[in-house]
Amino acid sequence: MTLQQTSVIFFIGFLIFVGLVAFISGKLGNRTTSGSADVDYYLGGRSTPTVVLAFSYVTSSISAACFMGDPGIMSTVGWPYYWVVIAVIPGLIIPAVLLMPKMRMQAEKLGSLTIPEYLGDRYKSETLRLIIAGVISVFYIFPLVAQFKGAAVLLESFTGISFKAGLAIISVVIVFYVIVGGLKSVAWTDFVQGLPMLVISVVLVVLSLKAVGGFNGLEMKLAEINPDMLNIVQAEASDAQMSLSGVIGNFMFWCVIFISQPYLCSRFLAIPDIKRKTIGTFLITALILSSVYNSFYLCGLTGRVLFPDVPADYLTVTMAKEMLPTWAAALMMIGIFAAMMSTATSVLLVVGQAIGRDFYSKTINKNATPEQEVLVTRIAVIVIAAICFGFNFVNPPEFLSVVLYLGLSGIGSCIGVPLFSAIISQKSTKEGAIVSAIAGPVSYLVFNYGMAINYWFSCLLAILVSAIFMIGISTYINHSQKTQNGYKACVDPVK
């Protein structure tokens, strides 16, 4: 049996199995959780098992970039790009220790079901909620387009299904998973999809390292290709990915911008409780999974040695075809496809929530029932998926990672400072939050696209600008209020 035939069989079986999981989890969730349609759909009734949520948290974070885009970049940059892995693992864990317990506790107390709603309630600002919901609705189109394209390219490479036909299949499948059961359905499908991803991450890394002669052989062959690939960091240049400034900005990206993504930190609102055992289980599971999954970046280096003429974004796919048995290569296709679906379903759900809850039921129709709100969310999911399908059908983007990171940086630079300030400071004000939420993405676009500053360092500068506005405006507002209160006490003393 050929690889194409095997891949088609595996793919159909995978869709049927995961589809059943999504359908069953969605139906059970609707029957046995909170009794409120919106809480069940958005947060899985806060009853999804902790390990399943942790799987969803990590698998949603890795996406197509981890298995195709970033290994492709690493194949051209070399070891300096491994700073991404060094930063992403603590970036997923350490900030979660700070954010998770307080976000979960505060959100339940405030009755918040989405990240825009939580921040709007925390700062008592409808304007802030609408700004963040608007940024989510616009900027998340970019990573969604990247995921749809990556999955369609993958299907074309392995099954022979044309790009446009594969794009249509993917769009229908992803929409089904999201609308059938909300977060609980997405989390359980992420859990099931995470298992083949786990196997693939280990198998291909081990086989490819063995093929190049281990780490010693890898270093020798990389030195022959380009000695600069062995450097710790790249030289400072406008096109450098990981110069010293890029490395510093890289840590800011993963520890602030990435962790602030609503499709990730919304999992914090959905954990069953904030007991130490629950939090510990979530974090330990996430640490183990992220360490294993992100080892796949090494395939960028081994792949460059083994297949020097293959285009970067197709490198890992070629490695699977050439190095694995037919059935294993087909399983790898399923693993990468699962990674893309995990991110796409999570992001699509968050965009639908922003439209259905933050725009519709909280602004347009404040008397909407939970059922009406969920219906609008599902309609929004279908519309957004159709837009992503249209973009890829007409003019698909050339570089997956560039498009992906554009969307993530825009949203993270908007939400990062207001989110962390909401947790660590009682003195942060709504005025400071509103201005910082606008200043972050605007300054990121100016630094990265207007001034051509290194992408990662642009993220750092954007967060610094956003933080300066937050601190400066909040300090001024607090000082003004303190002065006014003191003045009132003088002219109207307590009797």
Tab-separated table of C-alpha atoms in Angstrom:
chain	number	residue	atom	x	y	z
A	1	MET	CA	0.000	0.000	0.000
A	2	THR	CA	1.364	3.420	-0.961
A	3	LEU	CA	1.921	6.294	1.440
A	4	GLN	CA	-0.964	8.234	-0.101
A	5	GLN	CA	-3.392	5.340	0.341
A	6	THR	CA	-2.256	4.683	3.899
A	7	SER	CA	-2.463	8.375	4.764
A	8	VAL	CA	-6.009	8.628	3.415
A	9	ILE	CA	-7.098	5.622	5.501
A	10	PHE	CA	-5.402	6.951	8.635
A	11	PHE	CA	-6.853	10.399	8.058
A	12	ILE	CA	-10.419	9.157	7.664
A	13	GLY	CA	-10.086	6.942	10.734
A	14	PHE	CA	-8.632	9.816	12.719
A	15	LEU	CA	-11.462	12.178	11.781
A	16	ILE	CA	-14.127	9.623	12.671
A	17	PHE	CA	-12.529	8.790	16.023
A	18	VAL	CA	-11.876	12.374	17.086
A	19	GLY	CA	-15.285	13.402	15.777
A	20	LEU	CA	-16.914	10.836	18.055
A	21	VAL	CA	-14.848	12.077	20.987
A	22	ALA	CA	-15.911	15.665	20.278
A	23	PHE	CA	-19.567	14.717	19.920
A	24	ILE	CA	-19.708	12.545	23.042
A	25	SER	CA	-17.770	15.000	25.223
A	26	GLY	CA	-19.976	17.849	24.033
A	27	LYS	CA	-23.187	15.947	24.770
A	28	LEU	CA	-22.026	14.736	28.171
A	29	GLY	CA	-20.768	18.214	29.053
A	30	ASN	CA	-24.134	19.755	28.250
A	31	ARG	CA	-25.864	17.239	30.485
A	32	THR	CA	-23.697	17.076	33.555
A	33	THR	CA	-21.976	20.390	34.249
A	34	SER	CA	-23.067	23.815	35.439
A	35	GLY	CA	-26.586	23.892	34.016
A	36	SER	CA	-25.847	27.221	32.291
A	37	ALA	CA	-25.416	27.026	28.519
A	38	ASP	CA	-22.809	29.783	28.315
A	39	VAL	CA	-20.650	28.466	31.190
A	40	ASP	CA	-20.804	24.959	29.723
A	41	TYR	CA	-19.903	26.117	26.212
A	42	TYR	CA	-17.194	28.652	27.083
A	43	LEU	CA	-15.540	26.981	30.099
A	44	GLY	CA	-16.674	23.366	29.893
A	45	GLY	CA	-18.749	23.914	33.014
A	46	ARG	CA	-15.453	24.185	34.925
A	47	SER	CA	-15.559	20.389	35.181
A	48	THR	CA	-13.049	19.261	32.527
A	49	PRO	CA	-10.366	17.015	34.119
A	50	THR	CA	-7.181	18.883	34.984
A	51	VAL	CA	-4.880	16.619	32.937
A	52	VAL	CA	-7.119	17.051	29.886
A	53	LEU	CA	-7.011	20.846	30.284
A	54	ALA	CA	-3.210	20.727	30.607
A	55	PHE	CA	-2.990	18.666	27.397
A	56	SER	CA	-5.218	21.209	25.671
A	57	TYR	CA	-3.132	24.097	27.036
A	58	VAL	CA	0.118	22.693	25.640
A	59	THR	CA	-1.128	21.190	22.378
A	60	SER	CA	-2.929	24.436	21.561
A	61	SER	CA	0.318	26.322	22.130
A	62	ILE	CA	2.517	24.383	19.722
A	63	SER	CA	0.490	24.544	16.480
A	64	ALA	CA	1.811	24.136	12.946
A	65	ALA	CA	4.784	26.351	13.749
A	66	CYS	CA	6.298	23.816	16.146
A	67	PHE	CA	6.171	20.966	13.620
A	68	MET	CA	6.741	22.784	10.332
A	69	GLY	CA	7.414	26.521	10.505
A	70	ASP	CA	9.858	26.861	13.399
A	71	PRO	CA	11.956	23.772	12.558
A	72	GLY	CA	12.152	25.275	9.069
A	73	ILE	CA	13.491	28.546	10.464
A	74	MET	CA	15.910	26.635	12.678
A	75	SER	CA	17.201	24.797	9.611
A	76	THR	CA	18.398	28.128	8.210
A	77	VAL	CA	19.416	29.935	11.422
A	78	GLY	CA	20.960	27.030	13.324
A	79	TRP	CA	21.507	26.692	17.067
A	80	PRO	CA	20.783	30.380	17.851
A	81	TYR	CA	17.115	29.699	17.137
A	82	TYR	CA	17.044	27.092	19.913
A	83	TRP	CA	16.634	30.033	22.286
A	84	VAL	CA	12.959	29.743	21.370
A	85	VAL	CA	12.782	26.343	23.064
A	86	ILE	CA	14.811	27.567	26.044
A	87	ALA	CA	12.298	30.394	26.537
A	88	VAL	CA	9.005	28.741	25.609
A	89	ILE	CA	9.061	25.996	28.251
A	90	PRO	CA	9.473	28.278	31.299
A	91	GLY	CA	7.289	30.804	29.467
A	92	LEU	CA	4.378	28.370	29.559
A	93	ILE	CA	4.918	27.381	33.194
A	94	ILE	CA	6.291	30.225	35.341
A	95	PRO	CA	3.733	32.929	34.438
A	96	ALA	CA	0.955	30.353	34.865
A	97	VAL	CA	1.977	29.943	38.510
A	98	LEU	CA	1.293	33.652	39.009
A	99	LEU	CA	-1.793	34.022	36.828
A	100	MET	CA	-3.808	30.829	37.184
A	101	PRO	CA	-5.046	30.860	40.809
A	102	LYS	CA	-5.942	34.556	40.928
A	103	MET	CA	-7.510	34.644	37.461
A	104	ARG	CA	-9.685	31.627	38.250
A	105	MET	CA	-10.785	33.033	41.608
A	106	GLN	CA	-11.420	36.584	40.386
A	107	ALA	CA	-13.206	35.503	37.195
A	108	GLU	CA	-15.664	33.309	39.086
A	109	LYS	CA	-16.308	36.079	41.606
A	110	LEU	CA	-16.918	38.600	38.809
A	111	GLY	CA	-18.928	36.160	36.690
A	112	SER	CA	-16.505	36.540	33.763
A	113	LEU	CA	-16.411	33.826	31.091
A	114	THR	CA	-13.967	35.315	28.558
A	115	ILE	CA	-10.653	37.154	28.824
A	116	PRO	CA	-12.032	40.463	27.445
A	117	GLU	CA	-14.923	40.207	29.895
A	118	TYR	CA	-12.604	39.400	32.794
A	119	LEU	CA	-10.377	42.413	32.108
A	120	GLY	CA	-13.381	44.654	31.485
A	121	ASP	CA	-14.933	43.582	34.793
A	122	ARG	CA	-11.635	43.802	36.660
A	123	TYR	CA	-11.049	47.393	35.521
A	124	LYS	CA	-14.786	48.239	35.432
A	125	SER	CA	-14.448	49.386	31.833
A	126	GLU	CA	-16.710	48.425	28.955
A	127	THR	CA	-14.389	50.330	26.614
A	128	LEU	CA	-11.443	48.099	27.537
A	129	ARG	CA	-13.535	44.974	27.010
A	130	LEU	CA	-14.578	46.120	23.537
A	131	ILE	CA	-11.030	47.120	22.552
A	132	ILE	CA	-9.641	43.727	23.527
A	133	ALA	CA	-12.530	41.852	21.895
A	134	GLY	CA	-11.966	43.876	18.716
A	135	VAL	CA	-8.229	43.179	18.668
A	136	ILE	CA	-8.931	39.462	19.170
A	137	SER	CA	-11.466	39.409	16.338
A	138	VAL	CA	-9.013	41.043	13.902
A	139	PHE	CA	-5.547	39.794	14.834
A	140	TYR	CA	-6.522	36.153	15.359
A	141	ILE	CA	-7.472	35.951	11.694
A	142	PHE	CA	-3.721	35.772	10.912
A	143	PRO	CA	-2.832	32.647	12.947
A	144	LEU	CA	-6.062	31.000	11.809
A	145	VAL	CA	-5.164	31.576	8.160
A	146	ALA	CA	-1.719	30.080	8.862
A	147	GLN	CA	-3.203	26.970	10.517
A	148	PHE	CA	-5.694	26.401	7.713
A	149	LYS	CA	-2.959	26.711	5.092
A	150	GLY	CA	-0.550	24.447	6.968
A	151	ALA	CA	-3.144	21.709	7.335
A	152	ALA	CA	-4.117	21.930	3.655
A	153	VAL	CA	-0.467	21.733	2.535
A	154	LEU	CA	0.032	18.727	4.790
A	155	LEU	CA	-2.970	16.897	3.377
A	156	GLU	CA	-1.818	17.622	-0.172
A	157	SER	CA	1.685	16.320	0.556
A	158	PHE	CA	0.585	13.059	2.175
A	159	THR	CA	-2.767	12.154	0.634
A	160	GLY	CA	-2.690	13.753	-2.807
A	161	ILE	CA	-5.866	15.699	-2.021
A	162	SER	CA	-5.642	19.056	-3.802
A	163	PHE	CA	-4.876	22.135	-1.714
A	164	LYS	CA	-8.307	23.687	-2.230
A	165	ALA	CA	-10.194	20.451	-1.584
A	166	GLY	CA	-8.135	19.863	1.547
A	167	LEU	CA	-8.832	23.416	2.651
A	168	ALA	CA	-12.577	22.787	2.366
A	169	ILE	CA	-12.330	19.533	4.337
A	170	ILE	CA	-10.309	21.186	7.093
A	171	SER	CA	-12.705	24.111	7.377
A	172	VAL	CA	-15.705	21.830	7.839
A	173	VAL	CA	-13.942	19.570	10.342
A	174	ILE	CA	-12.624	22.408	12.502
A	175	VAL	CA	-15.983	24.174	12.588
A	176	PHE	CA	-17.700	20.930	13.606
A	177	TYR	CA	-15.335	20.364	16.525
A	178	VAL	CA	-15.833	23.904	17.826
A	179	ILE	CA	-19.600	24.267	17.529
A	180	VAL	CA	-20.539	20.796	18.759
A	181	GLY	CA	-19.452	21.222	22.358
A	182	GLY	CA	-17.413	24.356	23.027
A	183	LEU	CA	-14.373	24.226	25.300
A	184	LYS	CA	-15.032	20.740	26.650
A	185	SER	CA	-15.201	19.323	23.130
A	186	VAL	CA	-12.056	21.227	22.103
A	187	ALA	CA	-10.160	20.117	25.228
A	188	TRP	CA	-11.009	16.425	24.839
A	189	THR	CA	-10.153	16.418	21.120
A	190	ASP	CA	-6.871	18.161	21.995
A	191	PHE	CA	-6.181	15.398	24.505
A	192	VAL	CA	-6.833	12.637	21.961
A	193	GLN	CA	-4.863	14.449	19.248
A	194	GLY	CA	-1.983	15.076	21.648
A	195	LEU	CA	-1.139	11.394	21.917
A	196	PRO	CA	0.084	10.829	18.318
A	197	MET	CA	1.842	14.195	18.498
A	198	LEU	CA	3.736	12.962	21.551
A	199	VAL	CA	4.894	9.789	19.797
A	200	ILE	CA	5.979	11.633	16.662
A	201	SER	CA	8.006	14.200	18.596
A	202	VAL	CA	10.120	11.477	20.162
A	203	VAL	CA	10.444	9.041	17.254
A	204	LEU	CA	11.565	11.413	14.503
A	205	VAL	CA	14.013	13.292	16.732
A	206	VAL	CA	15.676	10.041	17.831
A	207	LEU	CA	15.824	8.575	14.308
A	208	SER	CA	17.174	11.736	12.705
A	209	LEU	CA	19.819	12.248	15.402
A	210	LYS	CA	20.958	8.668	14.919
A	211	ALA	CA	21.107	9.200	11.139
A	212	VAL	CA	23.456	12.198	11.443
A	213	GLY	CA	25.752	10.499	13.970
A	214	GLY	CA	24.392	11.958	17.193
A	215	PHE	CA	25.085	15.461	18.449
A	216	ASN	CA	28.795	15.234	17.581
A	217	GLY	CA	28.024	14.270	14.001
A	218	LEU	CA	25.370	16.975	13.799
A	219	GLU	CA	27.807	19.684	14.913
A	220	MET	CA	30.472	18.571	12.439
A	221	LYS	CA	28.070	18.552	9.497
A	222	LEU	CA	26.484	21.877	10.415
A	223	ALA	CA	29.968	23.400	10.535
A	224	GLU	CA	30.497	22.237	6.956
A	225	ILE	CA	27.197	23.779	5.820
A	226	ASN	CA	27.586	27.090	7.664
A	227	PRO	CA	29.789	27.634	10.752
A	228	ASP	CA	27.494	30.460	11.898
A	229	MET	CA	24.831	27.851	12.638
A	230	LEU	CA	26.916	26.767	15.647
A	231	ASN	CA	26.981	30.204	17.258
A	232	ILE	CA	25.172	30.913	20.516
A	233	VAL	CA	23.556	34.038	19.076
A	234	GLN	CA	23.540	35.703	15.677
A	235	ALA	CA	25.324	38.929	14.887
A	236	GLU	CA	23.175	42.047	15.205
A	237	ALA	CA	21.468	42.733	11.866
A	238	SER	CA	18.047	43.822	10.664
A	239	ASP	CA	17.285	40.335	9.353
A	240	ALA	CA	18.770	38.445	12.338
A	241	GLN	CA	16.331	36.164	14.141
A	242	MET	CA	18.319	35.556	17.320
A	243	SER	CA	20.878	38.267	17.921
A	244	LEU	CA	21.447	39.247	21.558
A	245	SER	CA	18.577	41.732	21.392
A	246	GLY	CA	16.427	39.056	19.779
A	247	VAL	CA	17.183	36.597	22.575
A	248	ILE	CA	16.151	39.141	25.218
A	249	GLY	CA	12.983	39.947	23.300
A	250	ASN	CA	12.355	36.231	22.834
A	251	PHE	CA	12.001	35.740	26.600
A	252	MET	CA	9.610	38.692	26.791
A	253	PHE	CA	7.524	37.183	24.001
A	254	TRP	CA	7.104	33.770	25.578
A	255	CYS	CA	6.766	34.919	29.199
A	256	VAL	CA	4.361	37.831	28.632
A	257	ILE	CA	2.976	38.071	25.093
A	258	PHE	CA	2.438	34.367	24.447
A	259	ILE	CA	1.050	33.466	27.874
A	260	SER	CA	-1.424	36.359	27.513
A	261	GLN	CA	-3.066	34.754	24.473
A	262	PRO	CA	-6.766	34.283	25.322
A	263	TYR	CA	-6.858	30.877	23.644
A	264	LEU	CA	-4.275	29.721	26.211
A	265	CYS	CA	-4.991	31.621	29.419
A	266	SER	CA	-8.723	30.959	29.042
A	267	ARG	CA	-7.800	27.463	30.285
A	268	PHE	CA	-6.960	29.107	33.610
A	269	LEU	CA	-10.586	30.201	33.955
A	270	ALA	CA	-11.790	26.655	33.251
A	271	ILE	CA	-9.833	24.638	35.837
A	272	PRO	CA	-12.128	22.876	38.340
A	273	ASP	CA	-10.713	24.626	41.421
A	274	ILE	CA	-7.594	26.361	42.766
A	275	LYS	CA	-6.483	23.697	45.218
A	276	ARG	CA	-2.738	23.121	45.366
A	277	LYS	CA	-3.108	19.582	43.990
A	278	THR	CA	-5.105	20.802	40.980
A	279	ILE	CA	-2.674	23.594	40.135
A	280	GLY	CA	0.311	21.273	40.640
A	281	THR	CA	-1.161	18.571	38.400
A	282	PHE	CA	-1.812	21.106	35.655
A	283	LEU	CA	1.679	22.609	35.794
A	284	ILE	CA	3.601	19.312	36.025
A	285	THR	CA	1.640	17.849	33.106
A	286	ALA	CA	2.242	21.003	31.067
A	287	LEU	CA	5.972	20.984	31.889
A	288	ILE	CA	6.456	17.383	30.760
A	289	LEU	CA	4.434	17.793	27.580
A	290	SER	CA	6.033	21.078	26.522
A	291	SER	CA	9.528	19.640	27.072
A	292	VAL	CA	8.793	16.647	24.842
A	293	TYR	CA	6.899	18.473	22.099
A	294	ASN	CA	9.419	21.278	21.721
A	295	SER	CA	12.302	18.835	21.294
A	296	PHE	CA	10.966	18.566	17.741
A	297	TYR	CA	12.810	21.787	16.895
A	298	LEU	CA	15.954	19.640	16.645
A	299	CYS	CA	14.535	18.170	13.449
A	300	GLY	CA	15.244	21.512	11.816
A	301	LEU	CA	18.978	20.918	12.268
A	302	THR	CA	19.041	17.209	11.500
A	303	GLY	CA	16.764	17.777	8.514
A	304	ARG	CA	19.071	20.428	7.050
A	305	VAL	CA	21.945	17.936	7.189
A	306	LEU	CA	19.963	15.032	5.756
A	307	PHE	CA	17.928	16.930	3.139
A	308	PRO	CA	19.828	20.141	2.328
A	309	ASP	CA	17.843	21.014	-0.803
A	310	VAL	CA	14.320	20.752	0.618
A	311	PRO	CA	12.426	24.049	1.261
A	312	ALA	CA	12.316	24.931	4.952
A	313	ASP	CA	8.546	24.589	5.522
A	314	TYR	CA	8.520	21.139	3.881
A	315	LEU	CA	11.558	19.777	5.711
A	316	THR	CA	9.860	17.804	8.492
A	317	VAL	CA	7.265	16.403	6.088
A	318	THR	CA	10.047	15.175	3.799
A	319	MET	CA	11.874	13.634	6.756
A	320	ALA	CA	8.787	11.648	7.702
A	321	LYS	CA	8.279	10.393	4.153
A	322	GLU	CA	11.889	9.345	3.675
A	323	MET	CA	12.843	8.068	7.130
A	324	LEU	CA	9.749	6.342	8.497
A	325	PRO	CA	7.813	3.246	7.437
A	326	THR	CA	4.674	4.024	5.455
A	327	TRP	CA	2.323	3.570	8.405
A	328	ALA	CA	4.574	5.639	10.689
A	329	ALA	CA	4.832	8.455	8.135
A	330	ALA	CA	1.042	8.469	7.898
A	331	LEU	CA	0.874	8.621	11.700
A	332	MET	CA	3.244	11.586	11.626
A	333	MET	CA	0.899	13.324	9.217
A	334	ILE	CA	-1.894	12.751	11.714
A	335	GLY	CA	0.276	14.128	14.527
A	336	ILE	CA	1.128	17.354	12.697
A	337	PHE	CA	-2.445	17.738	11.503
A	338	ALA	CA	-3.594	17.299	15.097
A	339	ALA	CA	-1.246	20.087	16.222
A	340	MET	CA	-2.743	22.450	13.690
A	341	MET	CA	-6.278	21.495	14.614
A	342	SER	CA	-5.593	21.976	18.329
A	343	THR	CA	-4.525	25.563	17.786
A	344	ALA	CA	-7.155	26.343	15.155
A	345	THR	CA	-10.075	25.055	17.228
A	346	SER	CA	-8.892	26.884	20.355
A	347	VAL	CA	-8.341	30.185	18.532
A	348	LEU	CA	-11.601	29.918	16.613
A	349	LEU	CA	-13.529	29.318	19.838
A	350	VAL	CA	-11.995	32.425	21.436
A	351	VAL	CA	-12.882	34.609	18.430
A	352	GLY	CA	-16.422	33.256	18.490
A	353	GLN	CA	-16.647	34.025	22.214
A	354	ALA	CA	-15.466	37.598	21.664
A	355	ILE	CA	-18.192	38.157	19.085
A	356	GLY	CA	-20.977	36.170	20.754
A	357	ARG	CA	-20.473	37.302	24.349
A	358	ASP	CA	-18.376	40.462	24.427
A	359	PHE	CA	-19.991	42.163	21.433
A	360	TYR	CA	-23.446	40.614	21.187
A	361	SER	CA	-24.763	39.756	24.649
A	362	LYS	CA	-22.744	42.335	26.604
A	363	THR	CA	-23.209	45.262	24.205
A	364	ILE	CA	-25.711	44.786	21.377
A	365	ASN	CA	-28.387	42.720	23.150
A	366	LYS	CA	-27.912	42.836	26.900
A	367	ASN	CA	-31.136	40.860	27.405
A	368	ALA	CA	-29.902	37.904	25.360
A	369	THR	CA	-30.358	34.489	26.946
A	370	PRO	CA	-27.351	32.149	27.341
A	371	GLU	CA	-28.784	30.007	24.535
A	372	GLN	CA	-29.001	32.990	22.169
A	373	GLU	CA	-25.462	33.987	23.089
A	374	VAL	CA	-24.118	30.517	22.297
A	375	LEU	CA	-26.037	30.485	18.998
A	376	VAL	CA	-24.459	33.792	17.930
A	377	THR	CA	-21.048	32.438	18.974
A	378	ARG	CA	-21.539	29.381	16.774
A	379	ILE	CA	-22.619	31.527	13.833
A	380	ALA	CA	-19.534	33.708	14.356
A	381	VAL	CA	-17.339	30.589	14.328
A	382	ILE	CA	-18.760	29.592	10.942
A	383	VAL	CA	-18.284	33.093	9.500
A	384	ILE	CA	-14.682	33.438	10.733
A	385	ALA	CA	-13.817	29.984	9.366
A	386	ALA	CA	-15.299	31.011	6.011
A	387	ILE	CA	-13.132	34.150	5.990
A	388	CYS	CA	-9.986	32.089	6.665
A	389	PHE	CA	-11.011	29.663	3.935
A	390	GLY	CA	-11.471	32.579	1.533
A	391	PHE	CA	-8.057	34.101	2.272
A	392	ASN	CA	-6.307	30.791	1.618
A	393	PHE	CA	-8.430	29.969	-1.416
A	394	VAL	CA	-7.587	33.270	-3.128
A	395	ASN	CA	-4.034	34.044	-1.950
A	396	PRO	CA	-2.468	31.782	0.714
A	397	PRO	CA	0.418	33.328	2.729
A	398	GLU	CA	3.978	32.322	1.854
A	399	PHE	CA	5.528	31.944	5.318
A	400	LEU	CA	3.452	30.276	8.036
A	401	SER	CA	5.467	31.408	11.059
A	402	VAL	CA	5.554	35.072	9.983
A	403	VAL	CA	1.762	35.213	9.658
A	404	LEU	CA	1.278	33.284	12.898
A	405	TYR	CA	3.534	35.513	14.996
A	406	LEU	CA	2.015	38.697	13.558
A	407	GLY	CA	-1.346	37.785	15.038
A	408	LEU	CA	0.041	36.559	18.353
A	409	SER	CA	2.196	39.659	18.858
A	410	GLY	CA	-0.636	42.053	18.116
A	411	ILE	CA	-2.920	40.439	20.680
A	412	GLY	CA	-0.255	39.747	23.301
A	413	SER	CA	1.048	43.316	23.223
A	414	CYS	CA	-2.540	44.500	23.725
A	415	ILE	CA	-3.483	42.182	26.597
A	416	GLY	CA	-0.157	41.408	28.311
A	417	VAL	CA	0.325	44.496	30.488
A	418	PRO	CA	-3.352	44.938	31.490
A	419	LEU	CA	-3.565	41.231	32.350
A	420	PHE	CA	-0.445	41.046	34.512
A	421	SER	CA	-1.273	44.396	36.128
A	422	ALA	CA	-4.751	43.133	36.997
A	423	ILE	CA	-3.167	40.284	38.941
A	424	ILE	CA	-0.187	41.920	40.644
A	425	SER	CA	-1.323	45.500	41.258
A	426	GLN	CA	-4.421	46.947	42.869
A	427	LYS	CA	-3.309	50.433	41.813
A	428	SER	CA	-3.590	49.893	38.061
A	429	THR	CA	-6.461	51.955	36.646
A	430	LYS	CA	-8.898	51.528	33.795
A	431	GLU	CA	-7.485	54.615	32.059
A	432	GLY	CA	-3.995	53.130	32.186
A	433	ALA	CA	-5.300	49.771	30.959
A	434	ILE	CA	-7.152	51.314	28.007
A	435	VAL	CA	-4.172	53.355	26.805
A	436	SER	CA	-1.693	50.494	27.309
A	437	ALA	CA	-3.993	48.107	25.403
A	438	ILE	CA	-3.901	50.483	22.429
A	439	ALA	CA	-0.237	51.504	22.728
A	440	GLY	CA	1.040	47.905	22.776
A	441	PRO	CA	-0.067	46.691	19.320
A	442	VAL	CA	0.423	50.118	17.715
A	443	SER	CA	4.023	50.355	18.945
A	444	TYR	CA	4.687	46.746	17.907
A	445	LEU	CA	3.601	47.514	14.335
A	446	VAL	CA	5.711	50.694	14.316
A	447	PHE	CA	8.849	48.981	15.651
A	448	ASN	CA	8.628	45.814	13.573
A	449	TYR	CA	7.173	47.036	10.293
A	450	GLY	CA	7.794	50.779	10.343
A	451	MET	CA	11.341	50.750	11.760
A	452	ALA	CA	12.323	47.191	10.673
A	453	ILE	CA	13.534	46.284	14.168
A	454	ASN	CA	14.116	42.605	14.963
A	455	TYR	CA	10.773	40.843	15.464
A	456	TRP	CA	11.518	39.537	18.948
A	457	PHE	CA	13.024	42.818	20.153
A	458	SER	CA	10.000	44.666	18.757
A	459	CYS	CA	7.862	42.568	21.099
A	460	LEU	CA	10.020	43.623	24.046
A	461	LEU	CA	9.821	47.299	23.093
A	462	ALA	CA	6.047	47.091	22.604
A	463	ILE	CA	5.564	45.643	26.089
A	464	LEU	CA	7.842	48.311	27.581
A	465	VAL	CA	5.867	51.093	25.877
A	466	SER	CA	2.605	49.556	27.045
A	467	ALA	CA	3.943	49.220	30.609
A	468	ILE	CA	5.184	52.827	30.659
A	469	PHE	CA	1.720	54.071	29.723
A	470	MET	CA	0.079	51.815	32.307
A	471	ILE	CA	2.393	52.891	35.126
A	472	GLY	CA	2.482	56.559	34.171
A	473	ILE	CA	-1.250	57.044	33.708
A	474	SER	CA	-2.221	54.900	36.708
A	475	THR	CA	0.230	56.792	38.929
A	476	TYR	CA	-1.130	60.128	37.727
A	477	ILE	CA	-4.767	59.068	38.242
A	478	ASN	CA	-4.080	57.679	41.712
A	479	HIS	CA	-2.148	60.802	42.712
A	480	SER	CA	-4.932	63.054	41.412
A	481	GLN	CA	-7.585	61.112	43.305
A	482	LYS	CA	-5.503	61.179	46.472
A	483	THR	CA	-5.071	64.942	46.124
A	484	GLN	CA	-8.796	65.444	45.539
A	485	ASN	CA	-9.686	63.279	48.525
A	486	GLY	CA	-7.270	65.245	50.678
A	487	TYR	CA	-8.772	68.520	49.469
A	488	LYS	CA	-12.309	67.311	50.215
A	489	ALA	CA	-11.228	66.269	53.697
A	490	CYS	CA	-9.922	69.805	54.305
A	491	VAL	CA	-12.964	71.722	53.052
A	492	ASP	CA	-15.505	69.261	54.403
A	493	PRO	CA	-14.014	67.779	57.594
A	494	VAL	CA	-15.688	64.874	59.280
A	495	LYS	CA	-17.941	66.114	62.058
